[in-house]
PDB file of N, CA, C and O in Angstrom:
ATOM      1  N   UNK A 208     -57.284 -56.733-138.142  1.00  0.00           N
ATOM      2  CA  UNK A 208     -56.305 -57.604-137.526  1.00  0.00           C
ATOM      3  C   UNK A 208     -56.724 -59.067-137.724  1.00  0.00           C
ATOM      4  O   UNK A 208     -57.864 -59.450-137.488  1.00  0.00           O
ATOM      5  N   UNK A 209     -55.786 -59.880-138.154  1.00  0.00           N
ATOM      6  CA  UNK A 209     -56.064 -61.293-138.386  1.00  0.00           C
ATOM      7  C   UNK A 209     -55.858 -62.040-137.074  1.00  0.00           C
ATOM      8  O   UNK A 209     -54.813 -61.947-136.444  1.00  0.00           O
ATOM      9  N   UNK A 210     -56.854 -62.802-136.678  1.00  0.00           N
ATOM     10  CA  UNK A 210     -56.789 -63.568-135.429  1.00  0.00           C
ATOM     11  C   UNK A 210     -56.148 -64.934-135.675  1.00  0.00           C
ATOM     12  O   UNK A 210     -56.004 -65.374-136.821  1.00  0.00           O
ATOM     13  N   UNK A 211     -55.817 -65.610-134.598  1.00  0.00           N
ATOM     14  CA  UNK A 211     -55.283 -66.964-134.682  1.00  0.00           C
ATOM     15  C   UNK A 211     -56.290 -67.886-135.360  1.00  0.00           C
ATOM     16  O   UNK A 211     -55.940 -68.701-136.210  1.00  0.00           O
ATOM     17  N   UNK A 212     -57.558 -67.722-135.037  1.00  0.00           N
ATOM     18  CA  UNK A 212     -58.611 -68.519-135.654  1.00  0.00           C
ATOM     19  C   UNK A 212     -58.649 -68.310-137.165  1.00  0.00           C
ATOM     20  O   UNK A 212     -58.744 -69.261-137.931  1.00  0.00           O
ATOM     21  N   UNK A 213     -58.531 -67.042-137.595  1.00  0.00           N
ATOM     22  CA  UNK A 213     -58.516 -66.739-139.033  1.00  0.00           C
ATOM     23  C   UNK A 213     -57.337 -67.428-139.720  1.00  0.00           C
ATOM     24  O   UNK A 213     -57.471 -67.955-140.827  1.00  0.00           O
ATOM     25  N   UNK A 214     -56.196 -67.413-139.067  1.00  0.00           N
ATOM     26  CA  UNK A 214     -55.003 -68.041-139.644  1.00  0.00           C
ATOM     27  C   UNK A 214     -55.196 -69.552-139.780  1.00  0.00           C
ATOM     28  O   UNK A 214     -54.802 -70.147-140.787  1.00  0.00           O
ATOM     29  N   UNK A 215     -55.803 -70.172-138.776  1.00  0.00           N
ATOM     30  CA  UNK A 215     -56.060 -71.613-138.846  1.00  0.00           C
ATOM     31  C   UNK A 215     -57.030 -71.945-139.979  1.00  0.00           C
ATOM     32  O   UNK A 215     -56.829 -72.906-140.724  1.00  0.00           O
ATOM     33  N   UNK A 216     -58.068 -71.148-140.109  1.00  0.00           N
ATOM     34  CA  UNK A 216     -59.035 -71.365-141.193  1.00  0.00           C
ATOM     35  C   UNK A 216     -58.376 -71.217-142.554  1.00  0.00           C
ATOM     36  O   UNK A 216     -58.699 -71.943-143.498  1.00  0.00           O
ATOM     37  N   UNK A 217     -57.431 -70.291-142.646  1.00  0.00           N
ATOM     38  CA  UNK A 217     -56.721 -70.088-143.902  1.00  0.00           C
ATOM     39  C   UNK A 217     -55.842 -71.293-144.233  1.00  0.00           C
ATOM     40  O   UNK A 217     -55.724 -71.676-145.396  1.00  0.00           O
ATOM     41  N   UNK A 218     -55.230 -71.905-143.207  1.00  0.00           N
ATOM     42  CA  UNK A 218     -54.446 -73.121-143.445  1.00  0.00           C
ATOM     43  C   UNK A 218     -55.315 -74.208-144.061  1.00  0.00           C
ATOM     44  O   UNK A 218     -54.918 -74.879-145.013  1.00  0.00           O
ATOM     45  N   UNK A 219     -56.500 -74.396-143.507  1.00  0.00           N
ATOM     46  CA  UNK A 219     -57.417 -75.419-144.016  1.00  0.00           C
ATOM     47  C   UNK A 219     -57.864 -75.071-145.429  1.00  0.00           C
ATOM     48  O   UNK A 219     -57.869 -75.921-146.324  1.00  0.00           O
ATOM     49  N   UNK A 220     -58.207 -73.819-145.663  1.00  0.00           N
ATOM     50  CA  UNK A 220     -58.658 -73.384-146.983  1.00  0.00           C
ATOM     51  C   UNK A 220     -57.551 -73.565-148.022  1.00  0.00           C
ATOM     52  O   UNK A 220     -57.785 -74.100-149.109  1.00  0.00           O
ATOM     53  N   UNK A 221     -56.340 -73.162-147.675  1.00  0.00           N
ATOM     54  CA  UNK A 221     -55.224 -73.252-148.620  1.00  0.00           C
ATOM     55  C   UNK A 221     -54.801 -74.689-148.881  1.00  0.00           C
ATOM     56  O   UNK A 221     -54.167 -74.969-149.892  1.00  0.00           O
ATOM     57  N   UNK A 222     -55.171 -75.597-147.994  1.00  0.00           N
ATOM     58  CA  UNK A 222     -54.810 -77.002-148.191  1.00  0.00           C
ATOM     59  C   UNK A 222     -55.372 -77.533-149.499  1.00  0.00           C
ATOM     60  O   UNK A 222     -54.792 -78.382-150.137  1.00  0.00           O
ATOM     61  N   UNK A 223     -56.470 -76.990-149.918  1.00  0.00           N
ATOM     62  CA  UNK A 223     -57.088 -77.436-151.161  1.00  0.00           C
ATOM     63  C   UNK A 223     -56.620 -76.634-152.374  1.00  0.00           C
ATOM     64  O   UNK A 223     -56.954 -76.964-153.487  1.00  0.00           O
ATOM     65  N   UNK A 224     -55.859 -75.573-152.132  1.00  0.00           N
ATOM     66  CA  UNK A 224     -55.490 -74.687-153.232  1.00  0.00           C
ATOM     67  C   UNK A 224     -54.014 -74.746-153.598  1.00  0.00           C
ATOM     68  O   UNK A 224     -53.657 -74.625-154.751  1.00  0.00           O
ATOM     69  N   UNK A 225     -53.136 -74.844-152.605  1.00  0.00           N
ATOM     70  CA  UNK A 225     -51.701 -74.816-152.898  1.00  0.00           C
ATOM     71  C   UNK A 225     -50.921 -75.475-151.765  1.00  0.00           C
ATOM     72  O   UNK A 225     -51.485 -76.144-150.918  1.00  0.00           O
ATOM     73  N   UNK A 226     -49.631 -75.255-151.736  1.00  0.00           N
ATOM     74  CA  UNK A 226     -48.787 -75.905-150.747  1.00  0.00           C
ATOM     75  C   UNK A 226     -48.669 -75.161-149.415  1.00  0.00           C
ATOM     76  O   UNK A 226     -48.006 -75.640-148.503  1.00  0.00           O
ATOM     77  N   UNK A 227     -49.268 -73.993-149.277  1.00  0.00           N
ATOM     78  CA  UNK A 227     -49.169 -73.234-148.032  1.00  0.00           C
ATOM     79  C   UNK A 227     -50.192 -73.759-147.035  1.00  0.00           C
ATOM     80  O   UNK A 227     -51.261 -73.217-146.860  1.00  0.00           O
ATOM     81  N   UNK A 228     -49.836 -74.839-146.375  1.00  0.00           N
ATOM     82  CA  UNK A 228     -50.790 -75.472-145.473  1.00  0.00           C
ATOM     83  C   UNK A 228     -50.183 -75.820-144.116  1.00  0.00           C
ATOM     84  O   UNK A 228     -50.697 -76.645-143.402  1.00  0.00           O
ATOM     85  N   UNK A 229     -49.075 -75.167-143.773  1.00  0.00           N
ATOM     86  CA  UNK A 229     -48.482 -75.401-142.459  1.00  0.00           C
ATOM     87  C   UNK A 229     -47.897 -74.105-141.926  1.00  0.00           C
ATOM     88  O   UNK A 229     -47.623 -73.178-142.694  1.00  0.00           O
ATOM     89  N   UNK A 230     -47.728 -74.062-140.617  1.00  0.00           N
ATOM     90  CA  UNK A 230     -47.208 -72.851-139.990  1.00  0.00           C
ATOM     91  C   UNK A 230     -46.522 -73.185-138.671  1.00  0.00           C
ATOM     92  O   UNK A 230     -46.883 -74.143-137.992  1.00  0.00           O
ATOM     93  N   UNK A 231     -45.531 -72.387-138.330  1.00  0.00           N
ATOM     94  CA  UNK A 231     -44.917 -72.415-137.000  1.00  0.00           C
ATOM     95  C   UNK A 231     -45.584 -71.294-136.220  1.00  0.00           C
ATOM     96  O   UNK A 231     -45.677 -70.164-136.699  1.00  0.00           O
ATOM     97  N   UNK A 232     -46.053 -71.606-135.023  1.00  0.00           N
ATOM     98  CA  UNK A 232     -46.739 -70.633-134.187  1.00  0.00           C
ATOM     99  C   UNK A 232     -46.011 -70.501-132.860  1.00  0.00           C
ATOM    100  O   UNK A 232     -45.715 -71.508-132.205  1.00  0.00           O
ATOM    101  N   UNK A 233     -45.735 -69.277-132.493  1.00  0.00           N
ATOM    102  CA  UNK A 233     -45.037 -68.984-131.245  1.00  0.00           C
ATOM    103  C   UNK A 233     -45.992 -68.211-130.340  1.00  0.00           C
ATOM    104  O   UNK A 233     -46.589 -67.219-130.769  1.00  0.00           O
ATOM    105  N   UNK A 234     -46.102 -68.649-129.099  1.00  0.00           N
ATOM    106  CA  UNK A 234     -47.057 -68.070-128.172  1.00  0.00           C
ATOM    107  C   UNK A 234     -46.372 -67.347-127.030  1.00  0.00           C
ATOM    108  O   UNK A 234     -45.214 -67.643-126.683  1.00  0.00           O
ATOM    109  N   UNK A 235     -47.075 -66.420-126.433  1.00  0.00           N
ATOM    110  CA  UNK A 235     -46.557 -65.604-125.343  1.00  0.00           C
ATOM    111  C   UNK A 235     -46.067 -66.456-124.171  1.00  0.00           C
ATOM    112  O   UNK A 235     -45.096 -66.114-123.512  1.00  0.00           O
ATOM    113  N   UNK A 236     -46.724 -67.574-123.917  1.00  0.00           N
ATOM    114  CA  UNK A 236     -46.352 -68.464-122.810  1.00  0.00           C
ATOM    115  C   UNK A 236     -45.035 -69.192-123.052  1.00  0.00           C
ATOM    116  O   UNK A 236     -44.500 -69.828-122.154  1.00  0.00           O
ATOM    117  N   UNK A 237     -44.534 -69.135-124.286  1.00  0.00           N
ATOM    118  CA  UNK A 237     -43.317 -69.845-124.636  1.00  0.00           C
ATOM    119  C   UNK A 237     -43.578 -71.118-125.418  1.00  0.00           C
ATOM    120  O   UNK A 237     -42.649 -71.767-125.897  1.00  0.00           O
ATOM    121  N   UNK A 238     -44.828 -71.485-125.560  1.00  0.00           N
ATOM    122  CA  UNK A 238     -45.184 -72.679-126.332  1.00  0.00           C
ATOM    123  C   UNK A 238     -44.888 -72.447-127.811  1.00  0.00           C
ATOM    124  O   UNK A 238     -45.089 -71.356-128.326  1.00  0.00           O
ATOM    125  N   UNK A 239     -44.416 -73.499-128.462  1.00  0.00           N
ATOM    126  CA  UNK A 239     -44.123 -73.446-129.887  1.00  0.00           C
ATOM    127  C   UNK A 239     -44.841 -74.620-130.538  1.00  0.00           C
ATOM    128  O   UNK A 239     -44.714 -75.757-130.097  1.00  0.00           O
ATOM    129  N   UNK A 240     -45.596 -74.331-131.594  1.00  0.00           N
ATOM    130  CA  UNK A 240     -46.374 -75.373-132.253  1.00  0.00           C
ATOM    131  C   UNK A 240     -46.178 -75.323-133.759  1.00  0.00           C
ATOM    132  O   UNK A 240     -46.152 -74.253-134.368  1.00  0.00           O
ATOM    133  N   UNK A 241     -46.035 -76.504-134.334  1.00  0.00           N
ATOM    134  CA  UNK A 241     -46.057 -76.659-135.775  1.00  0.00           C
ATOM    135  C   UNK A 241     -47.449 -77.201-136.101  1.00  0.00           C
ATOM    136  O   UNK A 241     -47.863 -78.236-135.568  1.00  0.00           O
ATOM    137  N   UNK A 242     -48.193 -76.480-136.906  1.00  0.00           N
ATOM    138  CA  UNK A 242     -49.570 -76.848-137.210  1.00  0.00           C
ATOM    139  C   UNK A 242     -49.701 -77.038-138.713  1.00  0.00           C
ATOM    140  O   UNK A 242     -49.255 -76.192-139.487  1.00  0.00           O
ATOM    141  N   UNK A 243     -50.300 -78.152-139.107  1.00  0.00           N
ATOM    142  CA  UNK A 243     -50.525 -78.351-140.535  1.00  0.00           C
ATOM    143  C   UNK A 243     -51.903 -78.934-140.803  1.00  0.00           C
ATOM    144  O   UNK A 243     -52.467 -79.639-139.973  1.00  0.00           O
ATOM    145  N   UNK A 244     -52.417 -78.575-141.968  1.00  0.00           N
ATOM    146  CA  UNK A 244     -53.725 -79.054-142.406  1.00  0.00           C
ATOM    147  C   UNK A 244     -53.537 -80.329-143.211  1.00  0.00           C
ATOM    148  O   UNK A 244     -52.642 -80.422-144.050  1.00  0.00           O
ATOM    149  N   UNK A 245     -54.382 -81.302-142.934  1.00  0.00           N
ATOM    150  CA  UNK A 245     -54.340 -82.586-143.635  1.00  0.00           C
ATOM    151  C   UNK A 245     -55.280 -82.559-144.841  1.00  0.00           C
ATOM    152  O   UNK A 245     -56.092 -81.649-144.996  1.00  0.00           O
ATOM    153  N   UNK A 246     -55.181 -83.572-145.689  1.00  0.00           N
ATOM    154  CA  UNK A 246     -56.029 -83.644-146.887  1.00  0.00           C
ATOM    155  C   UNK A 246     -57.517 -83.644-146.554  1.00  0.00           C
ATOM    156  O   UNK A 246     -58.325 -83.129-147.300  1.00  0.00           O
ATOM    157  N   UNK A 247     -57.880 -84.208-145.414  1.00  0.00           N
ATOM    158  CA  UNK A 247     -59.296 -84.279-145.041  1.00  0.00           C
ATOM    159  C   UNK A 247     -59.792 -83.038-144.276  1.00  0.00           C
ATOM    160  O   UNK A 247     -60.845 -83.058-143.675  1.00  0.00           O
ATOM    161  N   UNK A 248     -58.995 -81.985-144.290  1.00  0.00           N
ATOM    162  CA  UNK A 248     -59.297 -80.698-143.655  1.00  0.00           C
ATOM    163  C   UNK A 248     -59.175 -80.736-142.133  1.00  0.00           C
ATOM    164  O   UNK A 248     -59.521 -79.774-141.468  1.00  0.00           O
ATOM    165  N   UNK A 249     -58.681 -81.826-141.577  1.00  0.00           N
ATOM    166  CA  UNK A 249     -58.380 -81.849-140.149  1.00  0.00           C
ATOM    167  C   UNK A 249     -57.029 -81.161-139.949  1.00  0.00           C
ATOM    168  O   UNK A 249     -56.345 -80.832-140.922  1.00  0.00           O
ATOM    169  N   UNK A 250     -56.661 -80.930-138.708  1.00  0.00           N
ATOM    170  CA  UNK A 250     -55.404 -80.256-138.407  1.00  0.00           C
ATOM    171  C   UNK A 250     -54.586 -81.109-137.446  1.00  0.00           C
ATOM    172  O   UNK A 250     -55.138 -81.774-136.571  1.00  0.00           O
ATOM    173  N   UNK A 251     -53.287 -81.084-137.615  1.00  0.00           N
ATOM    174  CA  UNK A 251     -52.381 -81.755-136.690  1.00  0.00           C
ATOM    175  C   UNK A 251     -51.524 -80.693-136.027  1.00  0.00           C
ATOM    176  O   UNK A 251     -50.978 -79.817-136.697  1.00  0.00           O
ATOM    177  N   UNK A 252     -51.429 -80.765-134.706  1.00  0.00           N
ATOM    178  CA  UNK A 252     -50.652 -79.811-133.930  1.00  0.00           C
ATOM    179  C   UNK A 252     -49.496 -80.563-133.285  1.00  0.00           C
ATOM    180  O   UNK A 252     -49.713 -81.520-132.542  1.00  0.00           O
ATOM    181  N   UNK A 253     -48.284 -80.141-133.578  1.00  0.00           N
ATOM    182  CA  UNK A 253     -47.115 -80.708-132.929  1.00  0.00           C
ATOM    183  C   UNK A 253     -46.593 -79.651-131.965  1.00  0.00           C
ATOM    184  O   UNK A 253     -46.128 -78.587-132.388  1.00  0.00           O
ATOM    185  N   UNK A 254     -46.734 -79.918-130.681  1.00  0.00           N
ATOM    186  CA  UNK A 254     -46.242 -78.998-129.649  1.00  0.00           C
ATOM    187  C   UNK A 254     -44.764 -79.303-129.464  1.00  0.00           C
ATOM    188  O   UNK A 254     -44.388 -80.250-128.784  1.00  0.00           O
ATOM    189  N   UNK A 255     -43.939 -78.505-130.096  1.00  0.00           N
ATOM    190  CA  UNK A 255     -42.509 -78.797-130.158  1.00  0.00           C
ATOM    191  C   UNK A 255     -41.841 -78.728-128.794  1.00  0.00           C
ATOM    192  O   UNK A 255     -40.975 -79.540-128.491  1.00  0.00           O
ATOM    193  N   UNK A 256     -42.232 -77.785-127.981  1.00  0.00           N
ATOM    194  CA  UNK A 256     -41.608 -77.627-126.669  1.00  0.00           C
ATOM    195  C   UNK A 256     -42.073 -78.685-125.677  1.00  0.00           C
ATOM    196  O   UNK A 256     -41.446 -78.907-124.643  1.00  0.00           O
ATOM    197  N   UNK A 257     -43.182 -79.365-125.982  1.00  0.00           N
ATOM    198  CA  UNK A 257     -43.729 -80.396-125.100  1.00  0.00           C
ATOM    199  C   UNK A 257     -43.551 -81.802-125.675  1.00  0.00           C
ATOM    200  O   UNK A 257     -43.951 -82.779-125.057  1.00  0.00           O
ATOM    201  N   UNK A 258     -42.976 -81.898-126.876  1.00  0.00           N
ATOM    202  CA  UNK A 258     -42.776 -83.176-127.568  1.00  0.00           C
ATOM    203  C   UNK A 258     -44.070 -83.992-127.590  1.00  0.00           C
ATOM    204  O   UNK A 258     -44.118 -85.154-127.188  1.00  0.00           O
ATOM    205  N   UNK A 259     -45.126 -83.347-128.083  1.00  0.00           N
ATOM    206  CA  UNK A 259     -46.465 -83.938-128.074  1.00  0.00           C
ATOM    207  C   UNK A 259     -47.154 -83.633-129.410  1.00  0.00           C
ATOM    208  O   UNK A 259     -47.017 -82.541-129.946  1.00  0.00           O
ATOM    209  N   UNK A 260     -47.902 -84.604-129.937  1.00  0.00           N
ATOM    210  CA  UNK A 260     -48.667 -84.416-131.171  1.00  0.00           C
ATOM    211  C   UNK A 260     -50.141 -84.619-130.870  1.00  0.00           C
ATOM    212  O   UNK A 260     -50.518 -85.589-130.206  1.00  0.00           O
ATOM    213  N   UNK A 261     -50.963 -83.684-131.369  1.00  0.00           N
ATOM    214  CA  UNK A 261     -52.411 -83.758-131.151  1.00  0.00           C
ATOM    215  C   UNK A 261     -53.107 -83.655-132.504  1.00  0.00           C
ATOM    216  O   UNK A 261     -52.852 -82.724-133.267  1.00  0.00           O
ATOM    217  N   UNK A 262     -53.959 -84.633-132.807  1.00  0.00           N
ATOM    218  CA  UNK A 262     -54.765 -84.589-134.033  1.00  0.00           C
ATOM    219  C   UNK A 262     -56.112 -83.956-133.703  1.00  0.00           C
ATOM    220  O   UNK A 262     -56.783 -84.370-132.770  1.00  0.00           O
ATOM    221  N   UNK A 263     -56.481 -82.950-134.478  1.00  0.00           N
ATOM    222  CA  UNK A 263     -57.734 -82.220-134.251  1.00  0.00           C
ATOM    223  C   UNK A 263     -58.574 -82.281-135.519  1.00  0.00           C
ATOM    224  O   UNK A 263     -58.058 -82.097-136.617  1.00  0.00           O
ATOM    225  N   UNK A 264     -59.864 -82.501-135.365  1.00  0.00           N
ATOM    226  CA  UNK A 264     -60.718 -82.579-136.540  1.00  0.00           C
ATOM    227  C   UNK A 264     -61.255 -81.211-136.959  1.00  0.00           C
ATOM    228  O   UNK A 264     -61.708 -81.057-138.090  1.00  0.00           O
ATOM    229  N   UNK A 265     -61.211 -80.232-136.054  1.00  0.00           N
ATOM    230  CA  UNK A 265     -61.726 -78.900-136.382  1.00  0.00           C
ATOM    231  C   UNK A 265     -60.810 -77.802-135.852  1.00  0.00           C
ATOM    232  O   UNK A 265     -59.983 -78.037-134.969  1.00  0.00           O
ATOM    233  N   UNK A 266     -61.002 -76.617-136.387  1.00  0.00           N
ATOM    234  CA  UNK A 266     -60.270 -75.440-135.913  1.00  0.00           C
ATOM    235  C   UNK A 266     -60.595 -75.175-134.445  1.00  0.00           C
ATOM    236  O   UNK A 266     -59.712 -74.808-133.658  1.00  0.00           O
ATOM    237  N   UNK A 267     -61.841 -75.395-134.049  1.00  0.00           N
ATOM    238  CA  UNK A 267     -62.252 -75.161-132.657  1.00  0.00           C
ATOM    239  C   UNK A 267     -61.436 -76.004-131.679  1.00  0.00           C
ATOM    240  O   UNK A 267     -61.080 -75.528-130.588  1.00  0.00           O
ATOM    241  N   UNK A 268     -61.117 -77.234-132.053  1.00  0.00           N
ATOM    242  CA  UNK A 268     -60.313 -78.093-131.183  1.00  0.00           C
ATOM    243  C   UNK A 268     -58.909 -77.530-130.998  1.00  0.00           C
ATOM    244  O   UNK A 268     -58.343 -77.607-129.912  1.00  0.00           O
ATOM    245  N   UNK A 269     -58.344 -76.980-132.052  1.00  0.00           N
ATOM    246  CA  UNK A 269     -57.010 -76.374-131.952  1.00  0.00           C
ATOM    247  C   UNK A 269     -57.079 -75.151-131.036  1.00  0.00           C
ATOM    248  O   UNK A 269     -56.212 -74.948-130.189  1.00  0.00           O
ATOM    249  N   UNK A 270     -58.116 -74.347-131.197  1.00  0.00           N
ATOM    250  CA  UNK A 270     -58.269 -73.155-130.356  1.00  0.00           C
ATOM    251  C   UNK A 270     -58.362 -73.524-128.883  1.00  0.00           C
ATOM    252  O   UNK A 270     -57.843 -72.801-128.028  1.00  0.00           O
ATOM    253  N   UNK A 271     -58.986 -74.652-128.570  1.00  0.00           N
ATOM    254  CA  UNK A 271     -59.086 -75.105-127.179  1.00  0.00           C
ATOM    255  C   UNK A 271     -57.711 -75.401-126.586  1.00  0.00           C
ATOM    256  O   UNK A 271     -57.471 -75.128-125.410  1.00  0.00           O
ATOM    257  N   UNK A 272     -56.824 -75.944-127.378  1.00  0.00           N
ATOM    258  CA  UNK A 272     -55.476 -76.273-126.907  1.00  0.00           C
ATOM    259  C   UNK A 272     -54.750 -75.005-126.454  1.00  0.00           C
ATOM    260  O   UNK A 272     -54.015 -75.008-125.470  1.00  0.00           O
ATOM    261  N   UNK A 273     -54.970 -73.911-127.167  1.00  0.00           N
ATOM    262  CA  UNK A 273     -54.255 -72.671-126.894  1.00  0.00           C
ATOM    263  C   UNK A 273     -55.126 -71.616-126.220  1.00  0.00           C
ATOM    264  O   UNK A 273     -54.780 -70.432-126.209  1.00  0.00           O
ATOM    265  N   UNK A 274     -56.229 -72.033-125.636  1.00  0.00           N
ATOM    266  CA  UNK A 274     -57.149 -71.109-124.962  1.00  0.00           C
ATOM    267  C   UNK A 274     -56.407 -70.330-123.879  1.00  0.00           C
ATOM    268  O   UNK A 274     -55.694 -70.895-123.056  1.00  0.00           O
ATOM    269  N   UNK A 275     -56.558 -69.012-123.900  1.00  0.00           N
ATOM    270  CA  UNK A 275     -55.927 -68.152-122.909  1.00  0.00           C
ATOM    271  C   UNK A 275     -54.489 -67.781-123.238  1.00  0.00           C
ATOM    272  O   UNK A 275     -53.861 -67.012-122.534  1.00  0.00           O
ATOM    273  N   UNK A 276     -53.939 -68.354-124.307  1.00  0.00           N
ATOM    274  CA  UNK A 276     -52.575 -68.040-124.723  1.00  0.00           C
ATOM    275  C   UNK A 276     -52.634 -67.065-125.897  1.00  0.00           C
ATOM    276  O   UNK A 276     -53.599 -67.061-126.664  1.00  0.00           O
ATOM    277  N   UNK A 277     -51.613 -66.266-126.042  1.00  0.00           N
ATOM    278  CA  UNK A 277     -51.594 -65.246-127.096  1.00  0.00           C
ATOM    279  C   UNK A 277     -50.541 -65.586-128.141  1.00  0.00           C
ATOM    280  O   UNK A 277     -49.384 -65.850-127.808  1.00  0.00           O
ATOM    281  N   UNK A 278     -50.958 -65.594-129.394  1.00  0.00           N
ATOM    282  CA  UNK A 278     -50.041 -65.825-130.505  1.00  0.00           C
ATOM    283  C   UNK A 278     -49.182 -64.579-130.686  1.00  0.00           C
ATOM    284  O   UNK A 278     -49.709 -63.480-130.828  1.00  0.00           O
ATOM    285  N   UNK A 279     -47.853 -64.743-130.671  1.00  0.00           N
ATOM    286  CA  UNK A 279     -46.978 -63.590-130.839  1.00  0.00           C
ATOM    287  C   UNK A 279     -46.257 -63.588-132.180  1.00  0.00           C
ATOM    288  O   UNK A 279     -45.860 -62.535-132.666  1.00  0.00           O
ATOM    289  N   UNK A 280     -46.087 -64.781-132.764  1.00  0.00           N
ATOM    290  CA  UNK A 280     -45.432 -64.845-134.080  1.00  0.00           C
ATOM    291  C   UNK A 280     -45.976 -66.045-134.850  1.00  0.00           C
ATOM    292  O   UNK A 280     -46.241 -67.100-134.281  1.00  0.00           O
ATOM    293  N   UNK A 281     -46.102 -65.860-136.154  1.00  0.00           N
ATOM    294  CA  UNK A 281     -46.700 -66.860-137.035  1.00  0.00           C
ATOM    295  C   UNK A 281     -45.883 -66.895-138.317  1.00  0.00           C
ATOM    296  O   UNK A 281     -45.723 -65.855-138.976  1.00  0.00           O
ATOM    297  N   UNK A 282     -45.313 -68.041-138.640  1.00  0.00           N
ATOM    298  CA  UNK A 282     -44.497 -68.158-139.853  1.00  0.00           C
ATOM    299  C   UNK A 282     -45.025 -69.280-140.729  1.00  0.00           C
ATOM    300  O   UNK A 282     -45.255 -70.382-140.253  1.00  0.00           O
ATOM    301  N   UNK A 283     -45.181 -69.002-142.034  1.00  0.00           N
ATOM    302  CA  UNK A 283     -45.586 -70.045-142.973  1.00  0.00           C
ATOM    303  C   UNK A 283     -44.403 -70.515-143.768  1.00  0.00           C
ATOM    304  O   UNK A 283     -43.384 -69.903-143.810  1.00  0.00           O
TER     305      UNK A 283
END
């Protein structure tokens, strides 16, 4: 089973390989996030339901934002 962390790491890895570097993430709590990897391997999280943007330098920072929440759908 692929975890949310694995998916985030794949976004960063693919940023250097091809155009698949963003995803829409839907969580059990109802939160919706558009997450994309930047050229410098950092990640930007746009919380669509909260109208908020968070710049994260590592995958761990993104995981902290969604700590305790469950990913239910992931679209690239």
